[in-house]
Every structure is written in structure tokens, then in C-alpha cells.
Amino acid sequence: MTRLSADEVQHVAELVKLKLTAAEIELFASQLSAILDYAAQIQEVDTSQVPPTATVLPLRSIMRDDVTEPRLSVDEALANAPNRQDSFFKVHAILDGSQ
Amino acid sequence: MIDLSTLTIHACHQLLQKREISAVELTRAYLDRIERLEPRVKAYLHLAPELALAQARQADARRAGGEDNPLLGVPLAIKDMLTIKGMPTTAASRILEGFMPPYEATVISRLRALGAVFLGKANTDEFAMGWSTENSGFFTTHNPWDLTRVPGGSSGGPAAAVAASEAVAALGTDTGGSVRQPASWTNLVGMRPSYGRVSRWGVVAFASSLDQVGPLTRDVRDNALLLTAIAGADPRDSTTMPLEIPDYQAALGQDIRGMRFGLPREYFTEGMHPGVRQTIIDAVATLSDLGAHIEEMSLPTTRYGMPVYYLVATAEASANLARYDGVRYGHSAGADTMWENYRQTRGQGFGPEVKRRIILGAYALSAGYYDAYYLQAQKVRTLIRQDFEQAFAQYDALITPVVPIPPYKIGAAPTDPVEMYLTDILTLPTALAGVPCISVPAGFIAEDGASLPVGLQIIGKPFAEATILQIAYAFEQATLYHRQTPPLAHD
Amino acid sequence: MTPAYELVVGMEVHAQLLTQSKMFCGCSANAFDTEPNSNTCPVCLAMPGMLPVINRQAVAQTIRAGLALNCTIGAEAVFARKNYTYPDLPKGYQISQYELPQCSDGWIEIDTAHGAKRIGITRAHLEEDTGKLVHADGVSLVDLNRAGVPLLEIVTEPDLRTIEEVNEYLTRLRQLLVTIGVSSGDMEKGAMRMEANISLRPAGSSSFGTKVEIKNLNSFRAVRNALEYEIRRQSAVLATGGQVEQVTMGWLEHAGRTYVQRSKESAHDYRYFPEPDLPPLAVSREWVAELQASLPELPLARRSRFMAAYGLKLADADVLSADRGVADFFEATLQAVGGVVTPHKVAHWIMGDLFRLLNEHNLDRIPIPAAHFAELLQLVARHVINANTGSQVLKTMFSSGESAARIVERENLAQVSDANVLESAVQSLLAAHPDEVARYQAGKTQLLGWFVGQVMRETRGKANPDLVRQLLQKYL
Ligand SMILES: [Mg+2]
Ligand SMILES: [Zn+2]
């Protein structure tokens, strides 16, 4: 039986930068354990000769010509920004290696 | 006063063509009805009466100038997963509250070019993750057939809007059943086109290898009309197929005599509501009467559909939803440090189902688990596709139920996610295989004094939308369930 | 480094590809020095529902680079999502070729103290650049003008053994990419950014030591300084019996030292998976052949040919083949002089006067047509002007853009070879300097040079020096 620990949930939450409450961590640990348990049935399938499906389409090499197109104005680009300074998006200072 | 309760796109078209009504009058009628019914139905997240009326005025002017097409001046509801210029897009998530896109979806541009009118943005489960709209970050939509029940999801808002006659037709999105399942639960026709048939550009991404836009309509003819309008390759979406769009209207009315249909026994699961089972048995009899040959057959990989879907869809979603970080748009928590602001913004902005899926998806992709979960899922997905390929070597279409159960009461969903995820067990394998499917009204179940719709799923081979429309139309015309209206039809 | 340890280095170079538009959208690939966020669109801002579309020219440039680096061009290349969080990465993932890169298993030749050496190229793949962060007090500012610009990432095997080899590798790589027109190579604009994987091992050992990765090295000098610093640091650790830790480091240019960015424990988990928005790239043989045919002669091949065909020395051939513009100019000049001037002389003029003028004018491109240059060299070879005058004329050509012949004519610079004119000049000179004539005649024959100089001065340098010499000898 797959058993996801609270630490593992917390580790993944940090990978995806998601703040979870202690209650959420506990809940997800048990729910995701159950889901992964159910999902474990796919392990029984012999796929040694089976290629993965990344896309169901037979398409290959879809490319565009190297031409420029109209851009947004600076104000359009920043119109939805929660925080801006001059023409920049603004975030708190990044302390190197602090993540 | 015009009766909106059974009004279809093609009926609107006739009225507009004959100048029996103007697009402005039609749009006003819908806006009035929305005002009356929305407190009870709650189908829309955002209404745009001014924009809609301006579009309607334009449509009237175009028609006066000699232009004509079936969508010119027809009011539609659009799921809030699609971007429309001038309207906010939230995907029913707090994290996108207030976001105004400076662009719009390719399918919306196509409808705009035809002169369709957009009434507003309809509710959905947050980022289309759910089966009931109960996961909307804002509110739950009610099923017009029984306001105490869910309309299904995630395209529950658009489905409820059409079922309550708060729009003539609607666009939803279907990642694992999100058009077909609410169609089935609200007595509508809902199409999931083949993956690659309709552009995803400008459609908020949930799971990129699965998402498709599909029409929710009152009848099959409308569905064909709306599909014709939105289908086709898009240079801005590299996953659209460069194929001609067949004349879907021409497929309607051709008989289905001699066609061969498969009835996959794995789709008649344990725990299926007896009313649903009986409905499908009756539908099979109807199709036989129409001259089709139907036999039981097997899709042995069916049971892997659910785990494969949840691993693949959540993995893709965990990446697709990484962009919601409070830097360029959307909610920002205003925490004291940069990384804490990322964590809190996302922790506050996303609802529990979205968080659960992001965690599951990131876990399935993470070091040490990739091969066992994500990669193995993608391999089993290949086997699921092969099942369908083999089936379509023998059959013109497959006939199945859409959902094993009728719509449940709001708040009565199982709390265990595994049990809950089983709700769309019958719509997941097709999504993984990328084949087209349609849900068409097939009858009703009486429960607690309510009449609850049940849909029939018709599955076709890739890009054979014309075939499933043909079958659905034959069935619809033989049964006429689609003409039944919910109790609030004349409210 | 201490002889007790041997250096082992593998390099990762990110080169900005020369295209008009970004990797996946229609924004400019060259407008990131302008107002912040003035070169963006919903796609490179990663707004909801936006999809990438692959830039064909970026793929072509990657394949051309791969061919020049003797790589195998993958029959199928697949873009993947590399997931990590940073404010300069709008989507929260970078689209990059991962498991199936465009180019793999190649090599590049470099010169070493022990002769030519092949450095293995593990892979060369295509990806997108991030935006730029500006750090101000208490805040970081995000500029996405550069986000999505196509990058070619070139990864070597751990084949480099000395700092000189690393420098030579980077020089040759840059030369190659610039020659084939894949990258501008403009280091100041960040067109080449480097990372070094470095380890030390006991001299003579064949296993590898613990590897340290040094990121954000933006000049060849930074690479050299960082490697020198790390060699000292790691040698000291090993010499005292310590263990080098496997870490990712940054380079502080102003402080002249590395610093730990990330320990092994906190290593990223990038959760790569194939990009579902982009079908795989299946490159046809025809296209590869077409791109192969579009490649110019590569610098090392040209160097060999210059030596074989024109009898140039290695050092001269190296200089003349390093820059495609110079090499083309050299050969065009040779063609135009039609045998009147030797290859050696042409090389001499290019590496001498011409390079000096390019330096003075701060030019990286030769501003005069090879035909004009050839004409100048012919005028000198035919004694119409002398070499000194030639240098002056070339200088004028740089500023006026006129042909050599026209300058010579306008400024009346042709050598005076008229014996009558020179005879009278010589006679009047001798008459004006009886003392010097007497000393010469008394045996101080070295004075001949002085007399020649005086005549040249009289004629403002235009006299044919050989004729002057003959005349002086006749009258003295
Ligand atoms: Mg890279
Ligand atoms: Zn852009």
C-alpha cells in the first residue's frame, strides 16, 4: 500500500510553491495515498513493449515562419500586474539561494 | 413574447431571417430571462449585457446589409475557460480574479466573425477540475431540472444556462468528460470533438493533451452548426489537424441502417444506477429498430482509464498552473518575502481540488516516481488507444452510457476522491484516446419527484464527428427526448 | 595548479541564436535593450491559454550548428517542459529539448600545446531564454523583453584538461558559430553565456573527482578567473585530506570568487515531461542536406587550405581564417590582384596596415571593397606608388571611400620616375651640400641613405627610391 507521508506532501508542495495548512497536508496525504493505491493497478500491466503516448495526433514538425508580429504596449503588458514599478513587474527582493 | 424554452440556433435563424425578431430583441429577451432566473440557477460568473447588445445591434446591421449565416445575432453562453476580449476570464478561480485578457480564443474570434452574441461567461469547476461546479471558486450552479441538484461539470454553468433557456447554446470544454457529463445531466446534446479538431488557443489550459472545446446545444442540428463554426486547424495551435471540415449538416437525416455498433460490456459497471442501465437498454432497442446492428464487445483496458487519466491530466495541470504566481496578473497575497508571496498567493488563490491535483501531478512527475506513474500511465494510454483502434476496425461507433448515476444533490458528493473520480469513469478512456463522442438525451429517471435526464454516449473514430452526429440525429428524431423542458422552462 | 592534481572540465555554453523573432512567439529576438517589457506578447508573458509555436529558423540554425559540430542530427527531437519557479520564468517551466535533443555526439577540434585535440560535444539542443531581473533596493524588477529568445545549449564531454584548452575551446566555438551565422557571438550583449563543470583528480588517475558546477560566467575572462579560483580552492581542500562537495556555484565577478548557490541536497527536481503543446520535430533528410549545403567553409578547414594553397604559415593562416569577413576579403583580394601581388604580401598588408586601421576606427567589419584594396596593392607592386604612400592612401580610402587610383591621381601621389625631373633634383641637392659630397667621396658611403632621404623629402615621398639611388651613385 502506497502511503504518502505528510513530509512528502510538504516536499511536493514546496516544489510547486503551494502553501498548505497542516490540516490540508494531513488530508492530502491520506487522500493521495488512496488515489495512488488505486492507481497502482496500472503497474500490473506489462508495458515493456509499449511506447508511451505523448500525443494522440500523427503530427510532426509543425513550425511557423520566422517573422515578427505586433507586440503589446508596455501598458497593455502590465495592465493586469498586481505590482509594477515604472515599466517593470515588481516582486520582493530575491535573496540568492534563499529558495 | 417569444418562447425561449425550446428555441434552437436554427429556429432563431429562421426568425431572424424572416425579420420576425431582431437580434437586439432576441438578446434582450435572454438578458431579461437571465435576470429573472439567475438567482435560482446561477449559471453565469460574469454577464456582459452592454457588449452583448452592441454585438446584437451589429448583427442586425449586418443582416440588414444582406449578410446571413445561422449564428448571426444568436446569443450564446461561453464557459469561463475561454477568453473573450472585453470580459474578465477567471476559470472560476480566485487566483485569476479581475484578469482581463488582451486577446481572445480562436474559437471566439471565429464566432465573432460570424456575428454570434456573447451573453457572458458561464460557471465551471475551478480550472475545469470537477464534475458538479461545486469546485467553482465562486459559487455552485444549480441544475434546472431540479434546483437542489448539481448540473454536472465542469461545464455545468454553460449547460445550466442552455437548459434554463438563459442562452440558445453554449461552448464548454471537455478534458475528461466535462461537456458530455453536464449535457447528460441537463438533457442537452454535448459534443467532445476529436483531439485536434478544435483550436485550444486562448482556452485556459487544464491538461494540454486532453483539453477540447465542445458545443452544448438543445439538439443535434445545433451541435453540428456550432461545431462547423469552431472547427478547423489554427496556425496558433500546433496540435490542430490540417483537415477539411466535412459538411456536418449533410450528415443529418441520413439513415443508419446497416451500421455496426459495439456495446462495450466494461461500460456497464457495478454501482451503475438501474435507471441509467434501463435507459441504455431502451436506447439500444431504438437503434436496432432504426436498422443498426448492435453487439456486445469488449474494451479490456477500460478500467485503467481512471488512473491513467488522473496521473496524466494532473501532471500536465501541475505545469500548466505554475504560471499563476501573482507576478504578471491575478491575485497576489502581499506577503513579506518573494518566495512566501508565491506560496501564499497560490495557497489562497487555488481551491482544495486544484491543490490536490497539482500535488498529485507534481508527485507523479517527481524524481523517483516518474517511471512508475507518469511514464507507465502514458504507456497504458497507448494500450487504451489501441483498444479503440481495434474496435473501430469492426464497428462504425460505440454505444455507452455517459455517467453511471443521475445528478446528485448539491453537497451530497462522496468525500472520498477515488469514489468521486469514478463519476466520470465512462468519459475518461475516450478523452485519453482522443476520439470524438457525443452525449444525446436518452430519457429520464424519476427520483424524489424530479425528472432527471440521462444521456447516451456515441463514440466515433478519430475525426468522424459527422458519423456520430448522423447517429445522434437519427436517435434524437426517433425519440424526441430533447424536446422535453425542465420545470422552470416557463418561469 | 599544483602538479599533484589534474583539471577536468566540461563546458555548457548558451548561445543566442540569430533569428528575427522569438522561439515560440512573434516578438523580436533582438529588442531587449529597449524599454522594459516593450517586447512582449500574451504568449511570452504566459497569459492563460497561450500556446507556443516553433520558430522554423531557430530549428534550422540549431541543425546548422549541429552539422558544423559534427553531430548526429536526431531523426526526432522532442521539446520538454523543465519545471521550476523563478520570477524571470513566466510559464513556470522552460521549454527545452531534453531526452531527444536536436543534435548529439559531435566534436570540435582545438589546438593544444601537444597538437590538435578533439573535444566531444555531448549534445546541442534548442531552448528558450528567460527574462531579466534588475535588483533594486528591497525589490526585484522583472523585464520579459528577452523571455523566449531562442538559445542553443552546447554541452561538451569532460574532455578539457587545462585552462588554456578551455579558452581555446570557447574561442573556436565562438569562431564557428559566428562563421556559420548562427550567433552574433557578441559577449557584451550576452550572446554567449557559460557554465563550467569542474573537478580535480590526482594526476594519472582515470576516475573523476567530485564535480562542481559554476554558473553565470559571462565572459571568457570570467571563465578563466573562476576556474583559477576553483582550482586553488579545491586543491587546498584535497591537499588537506578534505572532500570537495558537489554543489552549484555562482561567480562573483567583482569579488573574484565563487559562492555556493545550491547544495546537492536542495538540487532541483525539474519534473521534465514531453511538451504536450508541441508535436515532435521530425527533420527530413532533404532539409538536413539543404542546411548542410548552406554552411560556409568552416574556420579550421579554411586555415588548412590557406596553408596548402597559398603557402601561408600556420599563425598567419589562423589569423586570416578566424573571421569569415577577413578570410573572404583575403581571398577576394587575391582573386582581384590576379597574381601581381603574392598571397604573402596580401596577408602582410591585411594583418598590418588594414588591421591597424580597423582598430583605430573601432570597426569589426572591413569597410572597403576588396577590389579597391587589390588595386592599391597593385599600384604598390607596379611601383606607381611606394609602400609608404600606399599606407597613406589606404588611410584615405577608409575615410573617403574612394578608390586607390583616384586618391593617387587627385593628390598627385604617383611616384616620380621621370629621370629628368629626378636628375635636376639630385643635382641641386648635391650643389647645396658640398660638405656631405666631400665626406662621401672621402669614403663615408653610408651617407648615400641620407642623400636618398633628402630627395624623397624634396619630392614629398613620391620619388621612385631605386631610381634616386641610381642617379645619386652616378653623380657622386
Ligand atoms: Mg539549458
Ligand atoms: Zn512574445
mmCIF file of N, CA, C and O and ligand atoms in Angstrom, chain C residues 22 25-27 39-45, ligand 2:
data_model
loop_
_atom_site.group_PDB
_atom_site.id
_atom_site.type_symbol
_atom_site.label_atom_id
_atom_site.label_comp_id
_atom_site.label_asym_id
_atom_site.label_seq_id
_atom_site.Cartn_x
_atom_site.Cartn_y
_atom_site.Cartn_z
ATOM 1 N N LYS C 22 11.194 35.581 -31.644
ATOM 2 C CA LYS C 22 11.493 34.702 -30.514
ATOM 3 C C LYS C 22 11.214 33.237 -30.867
ATOM 4 O O LYS C 22 10.696 32.923 -31.932
ATOM 5 N N CYS C 25 7.069 32.816 -30.190
ATOM 6 C CA CYS C 25 6.081 33.865 -30.464
ATOM 7 C C CYS C 25 6.685 34.866 -31.446
ATOM 8 O O CYS C 25 7.850 34.761 -31.816
ATOM 9 N N GLY C 26 5.884 35.850 -31.832
ATOM 10 C CA GLY C 26 6.310 36.787 -32.858
ATOM 11 C C GLY C 26 7.009 38.041 -32.347
ATOM 12 O O GLY C 26 7.214 38.985 -33.101
ATOM 13 N N CYS C 27 7.382 38.058 -31.064
ATOM 14 C CA CYS C 27 8.132 39.214 -30.566
ATOM 15 C C CYS C 27 9.541 39.187 -31.143
ATOM 16 O O CYS C 27 10.026 38.150 -31.573
ATOM 17 N N ASN C 39 8.772 44.496 -25.402
ATOM 18 C CA ASN C 39 8.921 43.459 -26.432
ATOM 19 C C ASN C 39 8.270 42.172 -25.937
ATOM 20 O O ASN C 39 8.914 41.138 -25.781
ATOM 21 N N THR C 40 6.981 42.279 -25.623
ATOM 22 C CA THR C 40 6.273 41.115 -25.091
ATOM 23 C C THR C 40 4.912 40.972 -25.752
ATOM 24 O O THR C 40 4.411 41.897 -26.386
ATOM 25 N N CYS C 41 4.343 39.783 -25.594
ATOM 26 C CA CYS C 41 3.002 39.499 -26.108
ATOM 27 C C CYS C 41 2.367 38.495 -25.142
ATOM 28 O O CYS C 41 3.049 37.990 -24.240
ATOM 29 N N PRO C 42 1.083 38.198 -25.293
ATOM 30 C CA PRO C 42 0.454 37.260 -24.356
ATOM 31 C C PRO C 42 1.175 35.909 -24.276
ATOM 32 O O PRO C 42 1.175 35.272 -23.224
ATOM 33 N N VAL C 43 1.816 35.474 -25.377
ATOM 34 C CA VAL C 43 2.490 34.167 -25.349
ATOM 35 C C VAL C 43 3.715 34.219 -24.436
ATOM 36 O O VAL C 43 3.858 33.392 -23.533
ATOM 37 N N CYS C 44 4.610 35.199 -24.640
ATOM 38 C CA CYS C 44 5.825 35.203 -23.822
ATOM 39 C C CYS C 44 5.574 35.786 -22.432
ATOM 40 O O CYS C 44 6.434 35.675 -21.558
ATOM 41 N N LEU C 45 4.393 36.372 -22.203
ATOM 42 C CA LEU C 45 4.002 36.751 -20.841
ATOM 43 C C LEU C 45 3.314 35.578 -20.142
ATOM 44 O O LEU C 45 2.927 35.690 -18.990
HETATM 45 ZN ZN ZN D 2 6.076 37.335 -27.322
#
